Amino acid sequence: MANSLRGEVVKLYKNLLYLGRDYPKGADYFRSRLKAAFLKHKDEKDPEKIKQLIARGEFVIKELEALYFLRKYRAMKRRYYDEDNQ
């Protein structure tokens, strides 16, 4: 059963690695933290626990996307609106 979740875990890792390129503290910082987080649970065999960890990883993806969208929004707002008029 845990072997069938392997593809999901690899996909999650790749997605997080891709999103980490734009992390505010740098890609190297994000990559090292990501690797440590995945290595911490590398020996997990329980399929339910693995599903919980995958769900947590998907939550992190959503949080990162929200962080990036907020950063882009603030940059666009600074670019187009004069703060002196507000």
GROMACS .gro file of C-alpha atoms in nm:
model
   86
    1MET     CA    1   0.000   0.000   0.000
    2ALA     CA    2   0.274   0.247   0.091
    3ASN     CA    3   0.438   0.173  -0.243
    4SER     CA    4   0.130   0.303  -0.426
    5LEU     CA    5   0.167   0.637  -0.245
    6ARG     CA    6   0.527   0.672  -0.360
    7GLY     CA    7   0.423   0.849  -0.680
    8GLU     CA    8   0.220   1.102  -0.485
    9VAL     CA    9   0.511   1.170  -0.251
   10VAL     CA   10   0.752   1.220  -0.542
   11LYS     CA   11   0.504   1.451  -0.714
   12LEU     CA   12   0.461   1.650  -0.393
   13TYR     CA   13   0.839   1.682  -0.352
   14LYS     CA   14   0.881   1.802  -0.710
   15ASN     CA   15   0.601   2.057  -0.676
   16LEU     CA   16   0.746   2.194  -0.354
   17LEU     CA   17   1.093   2.205  -0.504
   18TYR     CA   18   0.956   2.401  -0.800
   19LEU     CA   19   0.773   2.647  -0.575
   20GLY     CA   20   1.082   2.690  -0.360
   21ARG     CA   21   1.266   2.868  -0.640
   22ASP     CA   22   1.097   3.197  -0.548
   23TYR     CA   23   1.111   3.157  -0.171
   24PRO     CA   24   1.199   3.488   0.002
   25LYS     CA   25   1.493   3.343   0.197
   26GLY     CA   26   1.636   3.181  -0.114
   27ALA     CA   27   1.609   2.857  -0.303
   28ASP     CA   28   1.902   2.693  -0.123
   29TYR     CA   29   1.747   2.760   0.218
   30PHE     CA   30   1.414   2.619   0.102
   31ARG     CA   31   1.574   2.313  -0.061
   32SER     CA   32   1.767   2.220   0.252
   33ARG     CA   33   1.457   2.255   0.473
   34LEU     CA   34   1.248   2.056   0.226
   35LYS     CA   35   1.501   1.776   0.210
   36ALA     CA   36   1.526   1.761   0.589
   37ALA     CA   37   1.146   1.745   0.621
   38PHE     CA   38   1.119   1.459   0.374
   39LEU     CA   39   1.414   1.267   0.520
   40LYS     CA   40   1.261   1.297   0.867
   41HIS     CA   41   0.970   1.080   0.753
   42LYS     CA   42   1.149   0.855   0.504
   43ASP     CA   43   1.092   0.537   0.709
   44GLU     CA   44   0.718   0.589   0.752
   45LYS     CA   45   0.524   0.273   0.655
   46ASP     CA   46   0.170   0.346   0.776
   47PRO     CA   47  -0.044   0.445   0.473
   48GLU     CA   48  -0.276   0.663   0.683
   49LYS     CA   49   0.016   0.857   0.828
   50ILE     CA   50   0.163   0.898   0.478
   51LYS     CA   51  -0.172   1.036   0.355
   52GLN     CA   52  -0.174   1.282   0.645
   53LEU     CA   53   0.177   1.395   0.557
   54ILE     CA   54   0.081   1.436   0.191
   55ALA     CA   55  -0.219   1.647   0.295
   56ARG     CA   56   0.011   1.861   0.509
   57GLY     CA   57   0.244   1.905   0.212
   58GLU     CA   58  -0.047   2.011  -0.009
   59PHE     CA   59  -0.143   2.266   0.256
   60VAL     CA   60   0.211   2.403   0.245
   61ILE     CA   61   0.182   2.433  -0.134
   62LYS     CA   62  -0.135   2.640  -0.095
   63GLU     CA   63   0.033   2.861   0.164
   64LEU     CA   64   0.334   2.919  -0.061
   65GLU     CA   65   0.111   3.006  -0.355
   66ALA     CA   66  -0.079   3.254  -0.137
   67LEU     CA   67   0.251   3.408  -0.026
   68TYR     CA   68   0.367   3.449  -0.385
   69PHE     CA   69   0.034   3.593  -0.503
   70LEU     CA   70   0.038   3.843  -0.217
   71ARG     CA   71   0.391   3.948  -0.305
   72LYS     CA   72   0.294   3.996  -0.670
   73TYR     CA   73  -0.016   4.192  -0.569
   74ARG     CA   74   0.188   4.426  -0.351
   75ALA     CA   75   0.440   4.481  -0.629
   76MET     CA   76   0.162   4.563  -0.877
   77LYS     CA   77  -0.003   4.795  -0.628
   78ARG     CA   78   0.323   4.982  -0.570
   79ARG     CA   79   0.376   5.006  -0.943
   80TYR     CA   80   0.037   5.152  -1.030
   81TYR     CA   81  -0.085   5.341  -0.724
   82ASP     CA   82   0.080   5.640  -0.571
   83GLU     CA   83   0.088   5.596  -0.194
   84ASP     CA   84   0.084   5.974  -0.135
   85ASN     CA   85  -0.274   6.000  -0.267
   86GLN     CA   86  -0.415   5.739  -0.029
   0.00000   0.00000   0.00000
